[in-house]
GROMACS .gro file of C-alpha atoms in nm:
model
  223
    1MET     CA    1   5.639  -1.744  -1.921
    2ARG     CA    2   5.709  -1.392  -1.817
    3ARG     CA    3   5.518  -1.076  -1.909
    4GLN     CA    4   5.665  -0.925  -2.227
    5ARG     CA    5   5.846  -0.604  -2.162
    6SER     CA    6   5.898  -0.329  -2.418
    7GLY     CA    7   6.224  -0.321  -2.614
    8THR     CA    8   6.394  -0.431  -2.931
    9SER     CA    9   6.253  -0.788  -2.913
   10SER     CA   10   5.889  -0.708  -2.834
   11LYS     CA   11   5.797  -0.795  -3.190
   12HIS     CA   12   5.901  -1.162  -3.119
   13ALA     CA   13   5.652  -1.202  -2.829
   14ASP     CA   14   5.402  -1.396  -3.036
   15LYS     CA   15   5.662  -1.643  -3.149
   16ALA     CA   16   5.883  -1.710  -2.841
   17GLU     CA   17   5.859  -1.690  -2.464
   18GLU     CA   18   6.053  -1.423  -2.270
   19LEU     CA   19   6.220  -1.618  -1.984
   20SER     CA   20   6.389  -1.475  -1.681
   21PHE     CA   21   6.761  -1.509  -1.622
   22SER     CA   22   6.698  -1.666  -1.280
   23ASP     CA   23   6.488  -1.938  -1.439
   24LEU     CA   24   6.770  -2.021  -1.681
   25VAL     CA   25   7.025  -2.020  -1.402
   26ALA     CA   26   6.806  -2.276  -1.215
   27ALA     CA   27   6.751  -2.481  -1.529
   28THR     CA   28   7.129  -2.528  -1.591
   29ASN     CA   29   7.240  -2.551  -1.225
   30ASN     CA   30   7.407  -2.210  -1.257
   31PHE     CA   31   7.550  -2.296  -1.600
   32SER     CA   32   7.760  -2.577  -1.462
   33LEU     CA   33   8.036  -2.733  -1.668
   34GLU     CA   34   7.860  -3.067  -1.647
   35ASN     CA   35   7.566  -2.919  -1.841
   36LYS     CA   36   7.783  -2.764  -2.109
   37ILE     CA   37   7.714  -2.937  -2.445
   38GLY     CA   38   7.881  -2.710  -2.696
   39ALA     CA   39   8.015  -2.370  -2.795
   40GLY     CA   40   8.003  -2.138  -3.095
   41SER     CA   41   8.071  -1.786  -3.212
   42PHE     CA   42   7.779  -1.645  -3.018
   43GLY     CA   43   7.860  -1.824  -2.691
   44VAL     CA   44   7.826  -2.147  -2.495
   45VAL     CA   45   7.535  -2.395  -2.509
   46TYR     CA   46   7.406  -2.573  -2.196
   47ARG     CA   47   7.153  -2.845  -2.144
   48GLY     CA   48   6.880  -2.752  -1.901
   49LYS     CA   49   6.540  -2.845  -1.768
   50LEU     CA   50   6.271  -2.568  -1.729
   51TRP     CA   51   6.043  -2.545  -1.429
   52ASP     CA   52   5.769  -2.721  -1.627
   53GLY     CA   53   5.989  -3.020  -1.707
   54ARG     CA   54   6.083  -2.928  -2.063
   55ASP     CA   55   6.437  -3.032  -2.165
   56VAL     CA   56   6.602  -2.739  -2.345
   57ALA     CA   57   6.937  -2.630  -2.488
   58ILE     CA   58   7.033  -2.280  -2.369
   59LYS     CA   59   7.268  -2.069  -2.575
   60ARG     CA   60   7.430  -1.803  -2.359
   61GLY     CA   61   7.617  -1.508  -2.517
   62GLU     CA   62   7.957  -1.430  -2.373
   63THR     CA   63   7.942  -1.181  -2.086
   64GLY     CA   64   8.179  -0.930  -1.932
   65LEU     CA   65   8.317  -0.807  -2.264
   66LYS     CA   66   8.400  -0.457  -2.389
   67MET     CA   67   8.141  -0.245  -2.569
   68LYS     CA   68   8.242  -0.352  -2.925
   69LYS     CA   69   8.209  -0.715  -2.835
   70PHE     CA   70   7.880  -0.648  -2.661
   71GLN     CA   71   7.744  -0.479  -2.972
   72GLU     CA   72   7.852  -0.771  -3.186
   73LYS     CA   73   7.684  -1.008  -2.944
   74GLU     CA   74   7.369  -0.795  -2.945
   75SER     CA   75   7.360  -0.798  -3.323
   76ALA     CA   76   7.405  -1.172  -3.344
   77PHE     CA   77   7.143  -1.229  -3.075
   78GLU     CA   78   6.885  -1.001  -3.248
   79SER     CA   79   6.955  -1.158  -3.590
   80GLU     CA   80   6.914  -1.515  -3.468
   81LEU     CA   81   6.608  -1.426  -3.259
   82ALA     CA   82   6.438  -1.255  -3.550
   83PHE     CA   83   6.516  -1.536  -3.792
   84LEU     CA   84   6.423  -1.826  -3.567
   85SER     CA   85   6.104  -1.653  -3.447
   86ARG     CA   86   5.975  -1.675  -3.806
   87LEU     CA   87   6.110  -2.018  -3.886
   88HIS     CA   88   5.911  -2.329  -3.824
   89HIS     CA   89   5.998  -2.664  -3.980
   90LYS     CA   90   5.973  -3.023  -3.861
   91HIS     CA   91   6.338  -3.088  -3.951
   92LEU     CA   92   6.481  -2.776  -3.770
   93VAL     CA   93   6.529  -2.724  -3.401
   94LYS     CA   94   6.254  -2.509  -3.246
   95LEU     CA   95   6.317  -2.186  -3.065
   96VAL     CA   96   6.143  -2.206  -2.727
   97GLY     CA   97   6.225  -1.865  -2.587
   98TYR     CA   98   6.487  -1.595  -2.504
   99CYS     CA   99   6.619  -1.380  -2.226
  100GLU     CA  100   6.739  -1.020  -2.223
  101GLU     CA  101   6.849  -0.891  -1.883
  102GLY     CA  102   7.128  -0.647  -1.830
  103ASP     CA  103   7.412  -0.760  -2.059
  104GLU     CA  104   7.279  -1.118  -2.065
  105ARG     CA  105   7.161  -1.247  -2.396
  106LEU     CA  106   7.031  -1.610  -2.411
  107LEU     CA  107   6.838  -1.816  -2.664
  108VAL     CA  108   6.649  -2.124  -2.551
  109TYR     CA  109   6.585  -2.414  -2.792
  110GLU     CA  110   6.419  -2.750  -2.764
  111TYR     CA  111   6.675  -3.013  -2.665
  112MET     CA  112   6.767  -3.254  -2.942
  113LYS     CA  113   6.872  -3.577  -2.771
  114ASN     CA  114   7.060  -3.705  -3.074
  115GLY     CA  115   7.301  -3.414  -3.074
  116ALA     CA  116   7.409  -3.168  -3.337
  117LEU     CA  117   7.418  -3.227  -3.713
  118TYR     CA  118   7.782  -3.118  -3.710
  119ASP     CA  119   7.875  -3.402  -3.478
  120HIS     CA  120   7.711  -3.657  -3.704
  121LEU     CA  121   7.882  -3.519  -4.015
  122HIS     CA  122   8.223  -3.512  -3.854
  123ASP     CA  123   8.214  -3.801  -3.615
  124LYS     CA  124   8.518  -4.026  -3.679
  125ASN     CA  125   8.390  -4.290  -3.431
  126ASN     CA  126   8.058  -4.342  -3.610
  127SER     CA  127   8.056  -4.708  -3.696
  128ASP     CA  128   7.782  -4.654  -3.944
  129GLY     CA  129   8.019  -4.453  -4.162
  130SER     CA  130   8.288  -4.712  -4.198
  131GLU     CA  131   8.478  -4.772  -4.524
  132ASN     CA  132   8.488  -5.001  -4.858
  133GLY     CA  133   8.884  -5.150  -4.529
  134GLY     CA  134   8.687  -5.108  -4.189
  135ALA     CA  135   8.831  -4.763  -4.112
  136PRO     CA  136   8.563  -4.536  -3.963
  137THR     CA  137   8.485  -4.221  -4.157
  138SER     CA  138   8.236  -3.935  -4.168
  139VAL     CA  139   8.032  -3.790  -4.453
  140VAL     CA  140   8.278  -3.494  -4.465
  141ASP     CA  141   8.590  -3.707  -4.447
  142PHE     CA  142   8.451  -3.928  -4.728
  143ALA     CA  143   8.320  -3.657  -4.962
  144VAL     CA  144   8.568  -3.371  -4.938
  145PRO     CA  145   8.877  -3.561  -5.064
  146ALA     CA  146   8.674  -3.694  -5.360
  147ILE     CA  147   8.553  -3.340  -5.447
  148MET     CA  148   8.903  -3.197  -5.420
  149ALA     CA  149   9.038  -3.473  -5.646
  150GLY     CA  150   8.769  -3.408  -5.906
  151GLU     CA  151   8.621  -3.758  -5.850
  152MET     CA  152   8.262  -3.658  -5.806
  153GLY     CA  153   8.152  -3.996  -5.941
  154LYS     CA  154   8.259  -4.157  -5.621
  155ILE     CA  155   7.997  -3.977  -5.416
  156LEU     CA  156   7.713  -3.944  -5.668
  157ASP     CA  157   7.406  -4.169  -5.646
  158LYS     CA  158   7.458  -4.442  -5.908
  159ARG     CA  159   7.093  -4.384  -6.027
  160VAL     CA  160   7.197  -4.041  -6.168
  161GLY     CA  161   7.364  -4.216  -6.469
  162PRO     CA  162   7.612  -4.065  -6.716
  163LEU     CA  163   7.643  -3.689  -6.714
  164GLU     CA  164   7.679  -3.455  -7.011
  165VAL     CA  165   7.967  -3.209  -7.000
  166HIS     CA  166   7.767  -2.911  -6.870
  167GLU     CA  167   7.587  -3.133  -6.613
  168ALA     CA  168   7.919  -3.259  -6.480
  169GLU     CA  169   8.033  -2.901  -6.442
  170ALA     CA  170   7.712  -2.816  -6.254
  171VAL     CA  171   7.741  -3.111  -6.014
  172GLU     CA  172   8.114  -3.024  -5.957
  173LEU     CA  173   8.014  -2.672  -5.874
  174VAL     CA  174   7.754  -2.789  -5.620
  175GLY     CA  175   8.019  -3.019  -5.474
  176TYR     CA  176   8.260  -2.728  -5.426
  177ILE     CA  177   7.988  -2.521  -5.263
  178ALA     CA  178   7.916  -2.805  -5.020
  179MET     CA  179   8.286  -2.852  -4.945
  180HIS     CA  180   8.332  -2.484  -4.849
  181CYS     CA  181   8.014  -2.489  -4.639
  182VAL     CA  182   8.166  -2.745  -4.402
  183ASN     CA  183   8.489  -2.547  -4.330
  184LEU     CA  184   8.549  -2.553  -3.957
  185GLU     CA  185   8.582  -2.175  -3.924
  186GLY     CA  186   8.275  -1.968  -3.999
  187LYS     CA  187   8.489  -1.700  -4.166
  188ASP     CA  188   8.600  -1.954  -4.424
  189ARG     CA  189   8.247  -2.052  -4.523
  190PRO     CA  190   8.063  -1.874  -4.808
  191ASN     CA  191   7.781  -1.635  -4.734
  192MET     CA  192   7.432  -1.705  -4.860
  193ALA     CA  193   7.459  -1.462  -5.141
  194ASP     CA  194   7.758  -1.651  -5.279
  195ILE     CA  195   7.584  -1.984  -5.227
  196VAL     CA  196   7.271  -1.873  -5.414
  197ALA     CA  197   7.473  -1.721  -5.696
  198ASN     CA  198   7.673  -2.043  -5.747
  199LEU     CA  199   7.360  -2.262  -5.731
  200GLU     CA  200   7.196  -2.041  -5.993
  201ARG     CA  201   7.504  -2.078  -6.203
  202ALA     CA  202   7.483  -2.454  -6.172
  203LEU     CA  203   7.115  -2.446  -6.281
  204ASP     CA  204   7.217  -2.238  -6.584
  205LEU     CA  205   7.475  -2.497  -6.680
  206CYS     CA  206   7.209  -2.770  -6.666
  207ASP     CA  207   6.979  -2.559  -6.880
  208ASP     CA  208   7.256  -2.519  -7.134
  209SER     CA  209   7.288  -2.894  -7.161
  210HIS     CA  210   6.913  -2.949  -7.205
  211GLY     CA  211   6.980  -3.146  -6.879
  212SER     CA  212   6.880  -3.482  -6.767
  213ILE     CA  213   6.929  -3.345  -6.411
  214SER     CA  214   6.631  -3.135  -6.308
  215SER     CA  215   6.647  -2.820  -6.098
  216GLY     CA  216   6.487  -3.012  -5.817
  217GLN     CA  217   6.774  -3.261  -5.810
  218ILE     CA  218   7.027  -2.979  -5.796
  219SER     CA  219   6.837  -2.819  -5.509
  220ILE     CA  220   6.836  -3.145  -5.311
  221ALA     CA  221   7.212  -3.188  -5.368
  222SER     CA  222   7.279  -2.851  -5.215
  223GLU     CA  223   7.086  -2.916  -4.892
   0.00000   0.00000   0.00000
């Protein structure tokens, strides 16, 4: 761990280590293609091993861009660092540290050997998700067509039982929220304000029906 220097991220020192760029270059074999494990809007993710033996995933912001792109990268980096520095949950990947040197912006996470949640949701070769004909499918491939066709009953837990009219509307609304949240492009996904507003609307519909579905069940369905 390196000495914390003053700057925009000094407030995160108690939550995450500040790592040097040279350490991360060494950890990833100079960000070699063989260590690349993914990419996103912020940049590219590499697998690496720190000097103390920890396996990590290192997200590197794109470099060599014009000022506007750099500012966008800086904003995304600061937002993610601020959020993850405060977030600790056994079911969420842990932020190990970060690096700010020159125009380099990197975030370092614990390495999850089972891969990303996205890959499990969309994996067409996952034999555990095979269909009622033997054709492999994913959670998304199975659920989205049913939601679009208005056939929510196909994907609901059978223990829920018959729904009243308002309850059915609430469940359908949650289904549509979930469907839009798995759009491939981030720009096509709803923001959190829209998600919360729609979930609150779903809860109101359940209250109107004196529901047999509790607010807790609706919350679980949205996760």
